[in-house]
Short mmCIF file of C-alpha atoms in Angstrom, two decimals:
data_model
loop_
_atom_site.label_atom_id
_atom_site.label_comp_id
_atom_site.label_asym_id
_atom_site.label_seq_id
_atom_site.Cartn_x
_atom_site.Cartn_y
_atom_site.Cartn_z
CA UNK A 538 0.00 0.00 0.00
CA UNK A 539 2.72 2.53 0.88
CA UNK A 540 4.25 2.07 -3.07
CA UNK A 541 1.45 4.44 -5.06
CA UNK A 542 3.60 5.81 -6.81
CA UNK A 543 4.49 3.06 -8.77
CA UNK A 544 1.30 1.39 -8.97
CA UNK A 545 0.09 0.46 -11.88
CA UNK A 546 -2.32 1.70 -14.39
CA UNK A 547 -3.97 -1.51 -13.77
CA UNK A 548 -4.22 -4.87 -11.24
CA UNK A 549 -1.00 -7.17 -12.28
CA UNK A 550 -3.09 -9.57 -13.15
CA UNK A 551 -4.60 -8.03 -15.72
CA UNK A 552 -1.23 -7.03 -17.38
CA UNK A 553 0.60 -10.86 -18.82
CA UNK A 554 3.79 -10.09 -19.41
CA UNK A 555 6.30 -12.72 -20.93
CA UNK A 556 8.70 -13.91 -19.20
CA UNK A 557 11.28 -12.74 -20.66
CA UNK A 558 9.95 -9.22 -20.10
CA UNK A 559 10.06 -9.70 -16.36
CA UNK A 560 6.34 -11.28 -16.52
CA UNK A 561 5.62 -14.47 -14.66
CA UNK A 562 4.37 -15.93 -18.09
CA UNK A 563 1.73 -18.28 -18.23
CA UNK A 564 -0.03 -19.27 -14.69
CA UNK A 565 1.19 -22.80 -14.28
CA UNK A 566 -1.32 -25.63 -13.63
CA UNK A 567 -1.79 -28.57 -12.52
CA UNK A 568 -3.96 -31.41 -12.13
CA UNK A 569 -5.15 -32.05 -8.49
CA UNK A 570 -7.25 -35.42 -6.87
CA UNK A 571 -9.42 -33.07 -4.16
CA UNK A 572 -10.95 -35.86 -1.21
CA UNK A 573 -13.62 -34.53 0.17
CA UNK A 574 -15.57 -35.93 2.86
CA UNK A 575 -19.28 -36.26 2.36
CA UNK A 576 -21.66 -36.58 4.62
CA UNK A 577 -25.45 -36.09 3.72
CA UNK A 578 -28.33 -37.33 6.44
CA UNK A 579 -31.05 -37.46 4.28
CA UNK A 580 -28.77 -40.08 2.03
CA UNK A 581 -26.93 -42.00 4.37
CA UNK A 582 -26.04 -41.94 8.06
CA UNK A 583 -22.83 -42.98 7.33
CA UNK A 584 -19.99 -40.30 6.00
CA UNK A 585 -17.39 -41.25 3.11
CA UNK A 586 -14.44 -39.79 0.95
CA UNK A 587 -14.88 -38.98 -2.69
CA UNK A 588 -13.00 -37.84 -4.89
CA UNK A 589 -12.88 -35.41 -7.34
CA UNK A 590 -9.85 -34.84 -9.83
CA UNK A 591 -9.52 -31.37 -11.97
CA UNK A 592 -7.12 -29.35 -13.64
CA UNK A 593 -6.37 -26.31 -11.23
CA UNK A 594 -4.03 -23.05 -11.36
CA UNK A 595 -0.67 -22.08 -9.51
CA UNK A 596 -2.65 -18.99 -8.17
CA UNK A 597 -5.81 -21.15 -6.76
CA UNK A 598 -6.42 -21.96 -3.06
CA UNK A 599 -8.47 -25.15 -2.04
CA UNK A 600 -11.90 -22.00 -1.64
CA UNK A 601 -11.27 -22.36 -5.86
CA UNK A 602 -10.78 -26.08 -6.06
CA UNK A 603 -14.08 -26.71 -3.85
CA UNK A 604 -15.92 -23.89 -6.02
CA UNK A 605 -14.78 -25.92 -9.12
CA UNK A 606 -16.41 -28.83 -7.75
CA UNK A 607 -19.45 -27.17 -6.74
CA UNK A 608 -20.17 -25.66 -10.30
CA UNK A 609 -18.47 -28.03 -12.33
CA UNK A 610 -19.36 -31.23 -11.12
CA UNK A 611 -21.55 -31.94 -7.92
CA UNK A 612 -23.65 -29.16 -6.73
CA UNK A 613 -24.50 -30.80 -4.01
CA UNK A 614 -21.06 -30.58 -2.66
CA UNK A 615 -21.79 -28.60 0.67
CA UNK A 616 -19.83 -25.72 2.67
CA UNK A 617 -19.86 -22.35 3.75
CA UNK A 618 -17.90 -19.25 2.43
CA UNK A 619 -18.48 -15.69 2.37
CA UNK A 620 -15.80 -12.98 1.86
CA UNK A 621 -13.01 -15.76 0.32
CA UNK A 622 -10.79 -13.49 1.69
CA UNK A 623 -9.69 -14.30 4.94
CA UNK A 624 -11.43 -11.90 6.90
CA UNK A 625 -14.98 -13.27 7.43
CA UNK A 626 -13.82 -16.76 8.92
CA UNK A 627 -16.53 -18.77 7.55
CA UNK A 628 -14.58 -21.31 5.25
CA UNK A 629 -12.55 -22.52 8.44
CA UNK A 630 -11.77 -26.83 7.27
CA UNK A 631 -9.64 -29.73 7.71
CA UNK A 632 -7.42 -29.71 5.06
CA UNK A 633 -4.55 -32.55 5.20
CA UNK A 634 -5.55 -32.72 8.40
CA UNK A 635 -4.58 -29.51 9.93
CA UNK A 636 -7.30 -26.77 10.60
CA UNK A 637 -7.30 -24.04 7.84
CA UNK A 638 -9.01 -21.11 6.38
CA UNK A 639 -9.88 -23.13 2.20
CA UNK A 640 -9.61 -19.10 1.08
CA UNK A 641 -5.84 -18.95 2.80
CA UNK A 642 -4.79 -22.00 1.81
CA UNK A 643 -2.87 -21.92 -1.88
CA UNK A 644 -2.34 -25.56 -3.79
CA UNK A 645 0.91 -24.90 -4.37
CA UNK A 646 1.47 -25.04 -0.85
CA UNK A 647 -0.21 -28.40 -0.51
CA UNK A 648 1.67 -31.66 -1.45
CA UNK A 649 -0.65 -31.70 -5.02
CA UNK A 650 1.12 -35.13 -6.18
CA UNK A 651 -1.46 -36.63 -3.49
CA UNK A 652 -4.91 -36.72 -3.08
CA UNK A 653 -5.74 -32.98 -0.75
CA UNK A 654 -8.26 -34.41 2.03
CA UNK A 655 -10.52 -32.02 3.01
CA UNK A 656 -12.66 -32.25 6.12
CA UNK A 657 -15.28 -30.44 8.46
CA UNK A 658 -13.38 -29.44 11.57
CA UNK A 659 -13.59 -31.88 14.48
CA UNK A 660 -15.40 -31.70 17.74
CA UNK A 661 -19.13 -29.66 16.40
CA UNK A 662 -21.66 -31.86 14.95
CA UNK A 663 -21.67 -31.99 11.08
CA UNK A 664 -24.74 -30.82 8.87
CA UNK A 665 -23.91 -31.63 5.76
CA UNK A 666 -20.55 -32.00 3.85
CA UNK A 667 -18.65 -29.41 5.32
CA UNK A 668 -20.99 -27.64 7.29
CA UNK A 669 -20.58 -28.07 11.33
CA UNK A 670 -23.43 -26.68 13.40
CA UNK A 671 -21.58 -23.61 14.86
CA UNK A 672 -24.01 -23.40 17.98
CA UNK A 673 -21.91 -24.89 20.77
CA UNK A 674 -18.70 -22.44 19.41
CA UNK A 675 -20.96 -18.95 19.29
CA UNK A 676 -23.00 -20.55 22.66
CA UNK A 677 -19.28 -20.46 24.72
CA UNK A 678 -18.72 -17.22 23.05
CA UNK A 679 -21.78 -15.27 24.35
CA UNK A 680 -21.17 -16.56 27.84
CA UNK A 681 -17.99 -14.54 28.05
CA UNK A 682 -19.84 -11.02 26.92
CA UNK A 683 -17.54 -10.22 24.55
CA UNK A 684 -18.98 -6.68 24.48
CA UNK A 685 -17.75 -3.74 26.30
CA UNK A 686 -19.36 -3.35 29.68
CA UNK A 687 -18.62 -0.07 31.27
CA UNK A 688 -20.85 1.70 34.13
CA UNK A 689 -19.70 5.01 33.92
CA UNK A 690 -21.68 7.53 32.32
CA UNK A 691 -21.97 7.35 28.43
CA UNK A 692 -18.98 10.02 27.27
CA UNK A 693 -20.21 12.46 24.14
CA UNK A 694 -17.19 11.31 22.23
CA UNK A 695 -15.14 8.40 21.90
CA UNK A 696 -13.54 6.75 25.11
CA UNK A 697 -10.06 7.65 25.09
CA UNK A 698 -6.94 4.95 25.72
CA UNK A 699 -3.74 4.95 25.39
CA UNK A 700 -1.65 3.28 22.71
CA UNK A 701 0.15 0.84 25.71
CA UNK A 702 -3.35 0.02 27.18
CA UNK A 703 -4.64 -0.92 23.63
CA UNK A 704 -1.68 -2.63 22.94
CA UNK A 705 -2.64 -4.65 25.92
CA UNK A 706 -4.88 -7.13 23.89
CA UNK A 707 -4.01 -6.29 20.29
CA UNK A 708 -3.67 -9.76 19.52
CA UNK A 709 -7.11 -11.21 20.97
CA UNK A 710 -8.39 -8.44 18.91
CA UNK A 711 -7.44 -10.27 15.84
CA UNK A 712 -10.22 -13.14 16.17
CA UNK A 713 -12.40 -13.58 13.65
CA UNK A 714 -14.36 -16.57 15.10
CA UNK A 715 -13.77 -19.14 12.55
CA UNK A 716 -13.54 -21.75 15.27
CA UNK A 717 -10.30 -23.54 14.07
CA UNK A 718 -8.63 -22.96 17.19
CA UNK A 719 -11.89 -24.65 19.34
CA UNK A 720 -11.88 -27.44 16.76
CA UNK A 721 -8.90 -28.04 16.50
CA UNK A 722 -7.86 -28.68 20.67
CA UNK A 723 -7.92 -32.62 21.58
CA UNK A 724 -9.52 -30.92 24.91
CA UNK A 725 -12.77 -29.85 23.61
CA UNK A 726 -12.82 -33.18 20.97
CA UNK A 727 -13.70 -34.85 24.23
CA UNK A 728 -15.13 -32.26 26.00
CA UNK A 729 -17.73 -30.44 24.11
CA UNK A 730 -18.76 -28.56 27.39
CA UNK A 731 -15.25 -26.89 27.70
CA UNK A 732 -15.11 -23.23 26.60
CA UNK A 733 -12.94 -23.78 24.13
CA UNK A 734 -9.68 -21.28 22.83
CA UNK A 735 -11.90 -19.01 20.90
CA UNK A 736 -14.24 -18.12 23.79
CA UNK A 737 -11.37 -17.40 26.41
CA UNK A 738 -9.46 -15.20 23.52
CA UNK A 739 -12.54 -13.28 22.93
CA UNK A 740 -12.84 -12.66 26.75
CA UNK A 741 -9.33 -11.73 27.07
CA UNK A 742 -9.92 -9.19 24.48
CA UNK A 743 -12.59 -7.36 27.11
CA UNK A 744 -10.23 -8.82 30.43
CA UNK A 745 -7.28 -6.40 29.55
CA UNK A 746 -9.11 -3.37 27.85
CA UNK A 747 -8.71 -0.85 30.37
CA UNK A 748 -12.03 1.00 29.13
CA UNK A 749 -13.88 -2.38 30.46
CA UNK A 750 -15.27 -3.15 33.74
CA UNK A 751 -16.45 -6.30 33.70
CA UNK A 752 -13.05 -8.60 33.97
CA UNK A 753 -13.80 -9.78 37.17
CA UNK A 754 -16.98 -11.33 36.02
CA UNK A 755 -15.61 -12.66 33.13
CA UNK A 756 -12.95 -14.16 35.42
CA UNK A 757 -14.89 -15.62 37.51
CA UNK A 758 -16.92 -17.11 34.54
CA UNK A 759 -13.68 -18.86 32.94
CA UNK A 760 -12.38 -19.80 36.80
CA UNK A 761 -14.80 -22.45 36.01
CA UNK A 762 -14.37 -26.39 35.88
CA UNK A 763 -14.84 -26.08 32.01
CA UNK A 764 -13.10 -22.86 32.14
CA UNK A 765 -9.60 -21.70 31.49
CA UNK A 766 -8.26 -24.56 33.65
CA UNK A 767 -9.27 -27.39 30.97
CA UNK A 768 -6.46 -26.10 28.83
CA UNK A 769 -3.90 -28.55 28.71
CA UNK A 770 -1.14 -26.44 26.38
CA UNK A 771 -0.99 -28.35 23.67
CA UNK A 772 -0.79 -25.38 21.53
CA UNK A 773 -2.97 -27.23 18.71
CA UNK A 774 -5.12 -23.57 18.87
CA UNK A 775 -2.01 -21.38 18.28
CA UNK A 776 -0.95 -23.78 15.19
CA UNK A 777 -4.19 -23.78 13.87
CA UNK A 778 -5.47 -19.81 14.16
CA UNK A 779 -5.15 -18.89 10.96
CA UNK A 780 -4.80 -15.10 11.84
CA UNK A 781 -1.50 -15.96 14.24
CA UNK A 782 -2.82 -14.70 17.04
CA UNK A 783 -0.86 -16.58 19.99
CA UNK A 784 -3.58 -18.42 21.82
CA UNK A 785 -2.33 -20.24 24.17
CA UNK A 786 -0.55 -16.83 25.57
CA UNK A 787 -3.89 -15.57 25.92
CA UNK A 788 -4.80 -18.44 28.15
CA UNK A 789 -1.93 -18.45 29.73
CA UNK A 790 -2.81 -14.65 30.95
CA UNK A 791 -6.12 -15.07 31.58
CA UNK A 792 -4.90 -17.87 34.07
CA UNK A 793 -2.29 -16.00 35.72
CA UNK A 794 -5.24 -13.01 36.00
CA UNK A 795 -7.11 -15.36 37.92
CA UNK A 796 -4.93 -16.60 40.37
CA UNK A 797 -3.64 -12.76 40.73
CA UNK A 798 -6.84 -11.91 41.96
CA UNK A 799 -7.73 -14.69 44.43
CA UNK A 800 -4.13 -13.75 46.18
CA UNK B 54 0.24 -32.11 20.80
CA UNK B 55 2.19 -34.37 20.78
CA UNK B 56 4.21 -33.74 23.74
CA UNK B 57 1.46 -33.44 25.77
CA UNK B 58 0.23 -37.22 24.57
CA UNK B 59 3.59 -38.02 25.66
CA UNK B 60 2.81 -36.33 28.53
CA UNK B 61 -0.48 -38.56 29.18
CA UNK B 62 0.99 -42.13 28.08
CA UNK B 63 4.06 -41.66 30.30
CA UNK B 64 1.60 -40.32 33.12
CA UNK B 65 -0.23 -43.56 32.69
CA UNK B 66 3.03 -45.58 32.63
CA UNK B 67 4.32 -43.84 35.97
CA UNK B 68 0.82 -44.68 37.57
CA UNK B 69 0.77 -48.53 36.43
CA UNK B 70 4.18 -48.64 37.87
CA UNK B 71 3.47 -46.89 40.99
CA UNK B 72 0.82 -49.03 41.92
CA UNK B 73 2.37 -52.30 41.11
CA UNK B 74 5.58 -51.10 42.86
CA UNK B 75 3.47 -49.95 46.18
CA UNK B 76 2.00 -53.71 45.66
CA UNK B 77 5.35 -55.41 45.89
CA UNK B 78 6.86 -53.29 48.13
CA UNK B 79 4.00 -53.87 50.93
CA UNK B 80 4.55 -57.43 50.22
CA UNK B 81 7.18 -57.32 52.52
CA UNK B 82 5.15 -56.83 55.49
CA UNK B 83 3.38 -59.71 54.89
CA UNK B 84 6.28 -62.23 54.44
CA UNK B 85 9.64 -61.24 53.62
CA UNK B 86 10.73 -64.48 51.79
CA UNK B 87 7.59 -63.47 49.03
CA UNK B 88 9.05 -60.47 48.62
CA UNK B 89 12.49 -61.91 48.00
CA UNK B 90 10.64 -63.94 45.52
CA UNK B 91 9.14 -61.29 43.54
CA UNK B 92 11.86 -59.08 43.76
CA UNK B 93 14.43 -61.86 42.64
CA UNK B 94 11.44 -62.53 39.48
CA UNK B 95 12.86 -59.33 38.42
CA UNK B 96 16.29 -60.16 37.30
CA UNK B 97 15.77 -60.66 33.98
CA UNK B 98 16.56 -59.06 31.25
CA UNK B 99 13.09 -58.38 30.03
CA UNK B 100 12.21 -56.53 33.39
CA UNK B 101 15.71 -54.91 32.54
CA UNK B 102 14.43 -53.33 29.35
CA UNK B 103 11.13 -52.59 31.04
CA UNK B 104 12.82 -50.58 33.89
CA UNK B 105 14.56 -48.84 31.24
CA UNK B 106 11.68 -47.75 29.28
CA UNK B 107 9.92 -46.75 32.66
CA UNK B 108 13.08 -44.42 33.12
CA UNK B 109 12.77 -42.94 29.77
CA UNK B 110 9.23 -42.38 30.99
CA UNK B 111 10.19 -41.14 34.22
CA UNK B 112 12.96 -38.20 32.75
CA UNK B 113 10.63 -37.57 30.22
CA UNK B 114 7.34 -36.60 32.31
CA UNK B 115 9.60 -34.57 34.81
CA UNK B 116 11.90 -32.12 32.43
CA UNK B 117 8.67 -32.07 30.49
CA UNK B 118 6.75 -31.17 33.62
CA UNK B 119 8.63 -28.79 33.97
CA UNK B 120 8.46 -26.97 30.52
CA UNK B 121 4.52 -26.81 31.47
CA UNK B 122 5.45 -25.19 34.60
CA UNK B 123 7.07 -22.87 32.54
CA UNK B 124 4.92 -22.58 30.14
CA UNK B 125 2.09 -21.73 32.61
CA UNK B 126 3.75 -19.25 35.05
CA UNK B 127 6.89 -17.72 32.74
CA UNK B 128 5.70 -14.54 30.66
CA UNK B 129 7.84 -15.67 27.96
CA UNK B 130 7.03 -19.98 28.41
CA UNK B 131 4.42 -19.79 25.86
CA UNK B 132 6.47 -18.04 23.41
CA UNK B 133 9.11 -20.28 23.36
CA UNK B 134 7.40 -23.70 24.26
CA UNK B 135 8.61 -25.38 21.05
CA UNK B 136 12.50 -24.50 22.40
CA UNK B 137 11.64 -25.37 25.57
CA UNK B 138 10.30 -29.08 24.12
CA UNK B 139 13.88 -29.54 22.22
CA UNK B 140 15.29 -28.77 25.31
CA UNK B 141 13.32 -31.03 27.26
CA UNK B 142 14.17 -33.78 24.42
CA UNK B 143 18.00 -32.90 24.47
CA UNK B 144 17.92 -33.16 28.33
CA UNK B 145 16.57 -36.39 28.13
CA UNK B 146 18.79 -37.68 25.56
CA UNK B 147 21.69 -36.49 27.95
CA UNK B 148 20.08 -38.36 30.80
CA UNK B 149 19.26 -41.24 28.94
CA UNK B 150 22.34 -42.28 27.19
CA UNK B 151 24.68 -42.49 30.04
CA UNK B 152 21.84 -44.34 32.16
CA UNK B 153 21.42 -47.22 29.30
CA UNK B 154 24.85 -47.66 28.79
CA UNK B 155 25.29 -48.06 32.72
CA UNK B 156 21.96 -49.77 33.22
CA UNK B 157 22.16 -52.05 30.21
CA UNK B 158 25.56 -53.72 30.72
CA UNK B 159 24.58 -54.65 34.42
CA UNK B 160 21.85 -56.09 33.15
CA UNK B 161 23.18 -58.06 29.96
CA UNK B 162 26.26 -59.11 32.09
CA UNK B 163 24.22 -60.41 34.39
CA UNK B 164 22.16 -62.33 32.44
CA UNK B 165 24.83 -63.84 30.23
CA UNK B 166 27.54 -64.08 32.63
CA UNK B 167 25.82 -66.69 34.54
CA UNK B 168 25.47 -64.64 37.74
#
């Protein structure tokens, strides 16, 4: 963003240059097998891989492979997108067995000379295909108020902080609730009842905002038995958030909060 | 993730141990030439290679342990947990080696020099 100057008159990808001009030349391809796993109730109770081959480009993610699918060949092929950008956290999947944003993920990153598996995340019950029933993940979530609670009286402009206080929770700020983290922890697998990484991240985010005065009662809700203290560390969340945002830190403070209070 | 299922399977491991040890151990209250009995049963090499996996266990769930101790209450532990897991590994490789060479030719001489 900072380079305007040299911008050009139109996107790059518009412009094909040759290669020998400088220009990647022609978009490689290749062909990909794409395993998806299917699971339709009103078909089968039983889910099963199938797969789908297809010619794909260097510049497509697995969002593109699963849209090729989906309009090419089975339209009953089922899972959720919106923005295929990255930023609305819909599209959160299995992919080779790690949790992943399909819209983040490029091919080319992904060993193509084998079959790409592609699952719903683990530990929500699945709808159809790829679709998980997100009510147990957004369920935790409200339970922390992740909104800011503040009893003093409404200011006429905004509520001033400083740049150290915001910094504070930058990271937890980050979240955009696509629930790979919460799928992805072997504690919640087994536990369904346990808060889960996204929940405690979104509470840290309110916890440490100095314009917020409800972190003791959002304490006290994660100094539960399926609170903060079912986190184990295996750091499965922190691999998995597809935004970076160190997870297991944030649990990690919101633990040390709570025993800082009780002393 | 994978440390911490290390974690869990040695945990498990320790236990079984514990509780057949406290077993054999309180056997000697009841008669002392039992215990002799059991305790001699053990002088084998198979028990041999079984005490040496339960003290790979052992050094593994304590400098492990302790990189969750240090993951939970040092500001930085989080951070730099995957360091702090090659250091728990290279610890226990520096343990380990010395103990099996020691440990192992006791045993092996033992059994096949006729003791």
């Amino acid at each position: 963003m900072s380079t305007v100057e040299t911008e050009l008159p139109e996107p790059a990808s518009k412009i094909e240059l040759p290669a020998h001009l400088g220009g990647g030349g022609d978009i490689p391809t290749f062909d990909i097998t794409l395993r998806v796993r299917r699971y339709d109730p009103e078909f089968s109770e039983e889910s099963k891989w199938e797969d789908f081959t297809m010619t794909m480009y260097g510049t497509d993610r697995v969002l593109d492979a699963l849209h090729k699918v989906k309009w090419e060949q089975d339209g009953s092929l089922s899972f959720r997108r919106s923005c295929a950008h990255g930023v609305c956290g819909s599209d959160a999947m299995r992919i080779n067995g790690r949790n992943r944003l399909a819209c983040k993920t490029l091919l080319k990153d992904l060993d193509t000379s084998k079959p790409i598996t592609v699952e719903p995340i683990k530990g929500l019950p699945v709808e159809k295909d790829l679709i998980v029933d997100m009510e147990p993940f957004f369920q935790s979530f409200r339970e922390v108020m992740p909104f800011l609670i503040n009893r003093d009286h409404t200011p006429t402009k905004e509520r001033l902080q400083s740049a150290e206080d915001r910094e504070r929770f930058d990271d937890t700020t980050k979240c955009i609730l696509c629930a790979a983290c919460t799928s992805s922890c072997p504690v919640f697998w087994t536990d369904g009842q346990y808060f889960g990484p996204a929940a405690i991240v979104n509470a840290h985010r309110f916890i440490f905002d100095s314009r917020d005065d409800a972190g003791d009662m959002r304490l006290e809700i994660l100094n539960d038995k399926e609170g903060v203290w079912r986190c184990r560390t295996t750091f499965n969340c922190t691999e998995a958030c597809p935004r970076g945002i160190q997870v297991t830190q944030a649990i990690a403070e919101v633990k040390q909060a709570i025993l800082a209070r009780q002393i | 993730m994978w440390s911490w299922v290390g974690h869990r399977i040695t945990g498990v491991v320790i236990f079984i141990f514990l509780l057949v040890h406290v077993l054999d151990t309180s056997l000697v209250r009841v008669s002392p030439e039992a215990y002799t009995a059991v305790i001699g049963a053990y002088k084998n090499p198979i028990m041999g290679l079984g005490e040496a996996a339960l003290v790979a266990a052992i050094v593994f769930h304590a400098f492990n342990g302790l990189r969750i101790i240090a993951v939970d209450f040092w500001k930085k532990g989080p951070k730099y947990q995957r360091q702090l897991l090659w250091g728990v590994l290279a610890l226990w490789a520096v343990t380990m080696i010395p103990f099996l060479i020691r440990h192992l030719t006791i045993v092996f001489s033992n059994f096949f020099g006729g003791h």
